[in-house]
Short mmCIF file of C-alpha atoms (C1' of nucleotides) in Angstrom, two decimals:
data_model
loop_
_atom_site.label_atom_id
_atom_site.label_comp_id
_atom_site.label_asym_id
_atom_site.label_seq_id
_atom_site.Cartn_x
_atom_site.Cartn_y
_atom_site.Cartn_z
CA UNK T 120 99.03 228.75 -40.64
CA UNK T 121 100.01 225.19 -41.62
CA UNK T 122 103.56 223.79 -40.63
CA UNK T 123 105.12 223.53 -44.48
CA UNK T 124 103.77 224.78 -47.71
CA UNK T 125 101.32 222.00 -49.57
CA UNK T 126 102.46 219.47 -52.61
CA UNK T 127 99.55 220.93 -54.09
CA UNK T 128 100.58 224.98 -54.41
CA UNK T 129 104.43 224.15 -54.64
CA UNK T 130 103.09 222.46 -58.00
CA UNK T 131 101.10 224.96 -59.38
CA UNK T 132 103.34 227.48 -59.35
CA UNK T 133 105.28 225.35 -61.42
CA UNK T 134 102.56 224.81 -63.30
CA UNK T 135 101.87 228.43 -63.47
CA UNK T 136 105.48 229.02 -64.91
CA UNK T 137 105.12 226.30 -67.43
CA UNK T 138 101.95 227.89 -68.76
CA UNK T 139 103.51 231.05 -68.51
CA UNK T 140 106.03 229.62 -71.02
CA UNK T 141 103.84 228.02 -73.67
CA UNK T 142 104.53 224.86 -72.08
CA UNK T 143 102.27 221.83 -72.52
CA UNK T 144 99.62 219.54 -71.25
CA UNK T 145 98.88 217.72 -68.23
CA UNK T 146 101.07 214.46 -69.05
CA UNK T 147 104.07 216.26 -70.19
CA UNK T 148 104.42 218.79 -67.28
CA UNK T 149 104.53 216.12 -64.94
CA UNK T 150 107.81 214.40 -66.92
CA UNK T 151 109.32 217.52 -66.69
CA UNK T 152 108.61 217.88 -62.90
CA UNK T 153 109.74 214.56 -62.26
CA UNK T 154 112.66 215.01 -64.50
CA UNK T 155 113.86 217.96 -62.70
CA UNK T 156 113.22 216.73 -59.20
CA UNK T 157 114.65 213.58 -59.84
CA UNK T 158 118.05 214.25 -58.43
CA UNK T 159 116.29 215.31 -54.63
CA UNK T 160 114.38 212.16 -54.62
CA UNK T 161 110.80 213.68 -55.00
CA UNK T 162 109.01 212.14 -57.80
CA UNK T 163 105.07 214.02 -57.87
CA UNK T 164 102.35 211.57 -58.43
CA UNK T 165 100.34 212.06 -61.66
CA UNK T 166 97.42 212.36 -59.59
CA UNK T 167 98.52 216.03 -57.96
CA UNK T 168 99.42 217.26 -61.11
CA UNK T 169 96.13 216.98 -62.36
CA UNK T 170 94.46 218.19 -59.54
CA UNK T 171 96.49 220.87 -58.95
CA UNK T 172 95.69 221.65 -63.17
CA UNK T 173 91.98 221.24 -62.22
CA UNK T 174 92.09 223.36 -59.78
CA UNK T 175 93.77 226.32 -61.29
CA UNK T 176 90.84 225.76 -63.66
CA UNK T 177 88.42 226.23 -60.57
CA UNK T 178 89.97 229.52 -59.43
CA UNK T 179 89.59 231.29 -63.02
CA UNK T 180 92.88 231.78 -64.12
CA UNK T 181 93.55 228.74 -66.61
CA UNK T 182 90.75 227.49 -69.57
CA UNK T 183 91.15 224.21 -71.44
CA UNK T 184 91.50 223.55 -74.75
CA UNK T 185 91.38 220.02 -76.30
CA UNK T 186 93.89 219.28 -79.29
CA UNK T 187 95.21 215.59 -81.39
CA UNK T 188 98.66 215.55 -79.97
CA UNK T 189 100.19 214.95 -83.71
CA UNK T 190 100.06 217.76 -86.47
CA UNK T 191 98.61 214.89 -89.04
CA UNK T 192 95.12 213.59 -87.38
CA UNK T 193 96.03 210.53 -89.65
CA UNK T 194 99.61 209.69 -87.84
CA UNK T 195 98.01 210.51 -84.19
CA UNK T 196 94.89 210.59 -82.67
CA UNK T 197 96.10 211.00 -79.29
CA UNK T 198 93.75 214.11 -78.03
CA UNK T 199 95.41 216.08 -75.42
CA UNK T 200 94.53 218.93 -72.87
CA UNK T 201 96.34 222.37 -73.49
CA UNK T 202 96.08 225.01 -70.71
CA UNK T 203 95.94 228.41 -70.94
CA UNK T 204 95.35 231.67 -68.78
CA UNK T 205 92.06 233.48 -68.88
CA UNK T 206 91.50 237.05 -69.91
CA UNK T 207 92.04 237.75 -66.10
CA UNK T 208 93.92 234.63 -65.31
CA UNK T 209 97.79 235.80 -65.32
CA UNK T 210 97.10 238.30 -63.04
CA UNK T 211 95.29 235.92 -60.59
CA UNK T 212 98.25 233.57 -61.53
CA UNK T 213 101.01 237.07 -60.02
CA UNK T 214 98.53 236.55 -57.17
CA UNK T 215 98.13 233.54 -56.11
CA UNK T 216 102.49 233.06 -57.20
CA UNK T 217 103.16 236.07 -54.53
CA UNK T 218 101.17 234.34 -51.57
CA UNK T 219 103.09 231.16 -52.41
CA UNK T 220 106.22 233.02 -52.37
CA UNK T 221 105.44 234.04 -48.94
CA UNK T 222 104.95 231.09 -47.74
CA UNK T 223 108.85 229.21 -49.75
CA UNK T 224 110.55 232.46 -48.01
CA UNK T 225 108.67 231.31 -44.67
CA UNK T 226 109.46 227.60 -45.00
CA UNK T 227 112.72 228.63 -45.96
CA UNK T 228 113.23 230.58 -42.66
CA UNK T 229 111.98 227.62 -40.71
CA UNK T 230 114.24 224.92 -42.40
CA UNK T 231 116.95 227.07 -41.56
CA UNK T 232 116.51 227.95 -38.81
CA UNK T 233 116.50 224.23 -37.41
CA UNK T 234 119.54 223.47 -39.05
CA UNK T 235 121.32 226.06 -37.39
CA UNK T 236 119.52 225.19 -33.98
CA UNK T 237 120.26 221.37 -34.14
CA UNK T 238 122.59 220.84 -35.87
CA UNK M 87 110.05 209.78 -50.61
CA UNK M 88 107.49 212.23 -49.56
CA UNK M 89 107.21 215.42 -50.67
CA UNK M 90 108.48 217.77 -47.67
CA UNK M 91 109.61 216.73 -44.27
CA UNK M 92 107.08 215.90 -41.94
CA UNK M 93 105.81 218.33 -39.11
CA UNK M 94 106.46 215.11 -36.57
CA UNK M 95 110.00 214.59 -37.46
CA UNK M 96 111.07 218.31 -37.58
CA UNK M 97 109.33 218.54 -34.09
CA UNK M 98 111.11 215.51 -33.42
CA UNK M 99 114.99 216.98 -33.84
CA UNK M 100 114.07 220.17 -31.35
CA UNK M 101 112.91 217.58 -28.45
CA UNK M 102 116.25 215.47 -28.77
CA UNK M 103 118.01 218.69 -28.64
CA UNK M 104 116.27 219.79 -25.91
CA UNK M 105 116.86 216.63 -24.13
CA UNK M 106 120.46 217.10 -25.04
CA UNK M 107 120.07 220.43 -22.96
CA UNK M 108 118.52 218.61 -20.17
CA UNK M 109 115.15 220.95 -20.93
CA UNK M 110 112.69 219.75 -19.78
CA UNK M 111 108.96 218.48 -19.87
CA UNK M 112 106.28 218.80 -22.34
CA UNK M 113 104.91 221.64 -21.95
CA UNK M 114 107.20 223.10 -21.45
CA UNK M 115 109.28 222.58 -24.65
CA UNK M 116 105.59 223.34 -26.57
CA UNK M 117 105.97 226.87 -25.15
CA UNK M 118 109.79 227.11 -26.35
CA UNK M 119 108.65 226.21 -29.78
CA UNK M 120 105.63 228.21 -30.17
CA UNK M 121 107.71 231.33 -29.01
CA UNK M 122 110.78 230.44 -31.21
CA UNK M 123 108.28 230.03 -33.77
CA UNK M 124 106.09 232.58 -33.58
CA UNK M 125 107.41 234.81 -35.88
CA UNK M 126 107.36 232.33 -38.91
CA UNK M 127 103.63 232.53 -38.27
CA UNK M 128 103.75 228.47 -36.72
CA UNK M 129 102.17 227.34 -33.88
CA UNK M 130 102.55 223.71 -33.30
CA UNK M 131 99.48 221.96 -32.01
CA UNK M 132 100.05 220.44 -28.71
CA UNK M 133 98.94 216.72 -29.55
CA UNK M 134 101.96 217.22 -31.86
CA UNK M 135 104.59 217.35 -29.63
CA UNK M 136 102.85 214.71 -26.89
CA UNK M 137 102.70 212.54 -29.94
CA UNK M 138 105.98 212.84 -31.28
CA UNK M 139 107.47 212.54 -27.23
CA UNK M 140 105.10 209.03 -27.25
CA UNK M 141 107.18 208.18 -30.04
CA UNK M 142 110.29 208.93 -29.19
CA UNK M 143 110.12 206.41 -26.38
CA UNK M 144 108.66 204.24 -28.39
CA UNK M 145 111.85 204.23 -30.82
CA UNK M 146 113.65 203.31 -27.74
CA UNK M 147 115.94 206.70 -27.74
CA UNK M 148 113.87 208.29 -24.44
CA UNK M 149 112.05 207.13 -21.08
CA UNK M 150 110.30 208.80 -18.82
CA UNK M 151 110.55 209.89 -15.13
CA UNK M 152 107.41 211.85 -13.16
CA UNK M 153 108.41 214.53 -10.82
CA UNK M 154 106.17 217.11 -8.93
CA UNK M 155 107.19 220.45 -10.33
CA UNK M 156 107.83 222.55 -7.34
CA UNK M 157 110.88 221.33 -5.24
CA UNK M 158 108.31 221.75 -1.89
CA UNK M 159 105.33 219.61 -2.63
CA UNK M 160 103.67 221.08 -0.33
CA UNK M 161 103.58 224.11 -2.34
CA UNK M 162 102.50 222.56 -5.91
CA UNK M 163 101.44 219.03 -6.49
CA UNK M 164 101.54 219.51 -10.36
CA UNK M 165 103.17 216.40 -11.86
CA UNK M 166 104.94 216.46 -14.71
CA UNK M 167 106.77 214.45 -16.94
CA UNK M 168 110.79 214.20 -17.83
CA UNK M 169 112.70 212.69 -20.53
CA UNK M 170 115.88 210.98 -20.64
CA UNK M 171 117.95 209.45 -23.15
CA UNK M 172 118.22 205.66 -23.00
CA UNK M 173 121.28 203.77 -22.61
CA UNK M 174 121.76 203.96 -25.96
CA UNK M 175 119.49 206.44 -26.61
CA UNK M 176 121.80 209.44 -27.18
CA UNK M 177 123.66 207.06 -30.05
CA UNK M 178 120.09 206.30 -31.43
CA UNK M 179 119.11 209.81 -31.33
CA UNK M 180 122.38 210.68 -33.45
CA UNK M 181 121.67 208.54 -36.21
CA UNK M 182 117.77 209.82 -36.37
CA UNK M 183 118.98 213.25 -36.36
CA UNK M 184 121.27 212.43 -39.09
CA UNK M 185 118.50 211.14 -41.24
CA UNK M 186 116.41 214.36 -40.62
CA UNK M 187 119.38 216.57 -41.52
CA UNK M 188 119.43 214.58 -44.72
CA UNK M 189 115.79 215.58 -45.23
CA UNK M 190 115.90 219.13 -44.17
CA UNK M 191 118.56 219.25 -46.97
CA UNK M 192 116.67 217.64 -49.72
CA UNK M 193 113.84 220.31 -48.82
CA UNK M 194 116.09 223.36 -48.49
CA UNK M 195 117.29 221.90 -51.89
CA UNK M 196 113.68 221.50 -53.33
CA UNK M 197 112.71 224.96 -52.15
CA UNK M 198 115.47 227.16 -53.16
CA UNK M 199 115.07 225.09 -56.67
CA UNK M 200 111.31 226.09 -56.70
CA UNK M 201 111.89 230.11 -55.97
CA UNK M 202 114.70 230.05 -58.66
CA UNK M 203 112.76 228.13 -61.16
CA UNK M 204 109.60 230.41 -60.73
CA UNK M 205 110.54 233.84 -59.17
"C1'" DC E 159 102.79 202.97 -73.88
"C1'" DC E 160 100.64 207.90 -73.70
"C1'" DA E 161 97.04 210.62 -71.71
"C1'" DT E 162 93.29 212.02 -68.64
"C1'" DG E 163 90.47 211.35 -64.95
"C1'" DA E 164 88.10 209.47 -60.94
"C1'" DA E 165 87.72 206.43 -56.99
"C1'" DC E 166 89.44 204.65 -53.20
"C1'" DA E 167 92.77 203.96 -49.19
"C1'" DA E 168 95.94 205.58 -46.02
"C1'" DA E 169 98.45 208.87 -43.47
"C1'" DA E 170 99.26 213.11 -41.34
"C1'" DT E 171 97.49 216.61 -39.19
"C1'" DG E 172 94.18 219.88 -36.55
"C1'" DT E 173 90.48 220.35 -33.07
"C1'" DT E 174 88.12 219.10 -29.30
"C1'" DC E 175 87.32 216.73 -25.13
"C1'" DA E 176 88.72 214.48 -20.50
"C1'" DT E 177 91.44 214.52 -16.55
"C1'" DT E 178 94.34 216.08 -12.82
"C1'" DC E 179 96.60 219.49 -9.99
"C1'" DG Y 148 95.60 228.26 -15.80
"C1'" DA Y 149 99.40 224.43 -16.15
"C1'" DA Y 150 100.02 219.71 -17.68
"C1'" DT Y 151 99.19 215.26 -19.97
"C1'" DG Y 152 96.70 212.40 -22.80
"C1'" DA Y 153 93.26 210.45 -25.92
"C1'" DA Y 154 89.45 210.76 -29.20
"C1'" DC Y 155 87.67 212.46 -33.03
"C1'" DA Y 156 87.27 214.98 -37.52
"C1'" DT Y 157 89.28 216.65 -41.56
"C1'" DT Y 158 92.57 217.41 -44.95
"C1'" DT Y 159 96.10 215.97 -47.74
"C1'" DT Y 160 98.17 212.74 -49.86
"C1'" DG Y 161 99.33 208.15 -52.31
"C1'" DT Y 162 97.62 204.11 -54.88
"C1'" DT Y 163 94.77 201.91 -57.76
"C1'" DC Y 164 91.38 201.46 -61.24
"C1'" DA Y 165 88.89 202.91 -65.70
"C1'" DT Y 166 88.87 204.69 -70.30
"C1'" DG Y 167 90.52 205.64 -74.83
"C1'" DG Y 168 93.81 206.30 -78.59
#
DNA sequence: CCATGAACAAAATGTTCATTC
DNA sequence: GAATGAACATTTTGTTCATGG
């Protein structure tokens, strides 16, 4: 077992939830993750995000689609990457969300745990 | 900022407290850890907590004295080595624990955020 | 500037080996 | 097996570059 829980899965989870609500593309998940982690200093480098997207690709539970980011093709042309579970994908997604939960409660025990035994 | 705290400093905080306690030698305080530790399924690796003792006397908070491990040398020749705050080690070692409490914060933060936002 | 992606560089870590008692 | 240390290998990250609208 590694010492803390990876960038990498404490991002797709998030991911996972943001798909889970409807929510967005690649470029647009990472403002909101940087948004909301902006007040505890941790801003995630665009880079993770879109491995961490890739990835979820690689283990079966998202597909892509590809979409013009405007409504009128003639206003914007900007194509963007929409995400979606597979057919079997949200239940990998419960999966893969419980082991990670396993391993916040553990990390959560360990931070704890050396606050109370140093300081 | 990085992402989570870093195995090396949250190894780091148990040595100075150990120190504090007058415990010991490096092995020593690797076996304390692994058993206190056990049970959140983490094992440091030993070259973790040589390295992070190397470094601690580098940062000028601990030195180092040999000593054969059984009072009657005649009885066990095993050397080992002891740690020691500096002069002003023990002030030193306050303010670096300070800045890892500030850390383990951000991360209990983070984490608590992250089963909230998706759990 | 938004958006995606890959390539490259650096750092942190894990594993193994060497040495001594 | 206890104890210390270094070397080496790998993984994980962070930074930079490339492309297009």
């Amino acid at each position: 077992m590694a010492f803390m829980i990876a960038q990498r899965a404490f991002i797709k989870v998030y991911l996972i939830t943001m798909v889970e609500k409807h929510r967005g593309y690649g470029y647009q998940m990472l403002e909101d993750l940087r948004r909301d982690f902006r007040s505890h200093g941790y801003s995630p480098p665009q880079s993770e995000i879109y491995r961490a997207l890739h990835e979820l690709v690689q283990q079966g539970i998202l597909y892509r689609t590809k979409q013009l980011k405007g409504n009128d093709p003639k206003v914007d042309f900007q194509e963007i990457v929409l995400y979606h579970f597979t057919p079997d994908g949200a239940e990998k997604a419960k999966l893969y969300k419980k082991q990670v939960k396993t391993d916040l409660d553990r990390c959560l025990g360990m931070l704890n745990k050396a606050v109370y035994d140093n300081f």
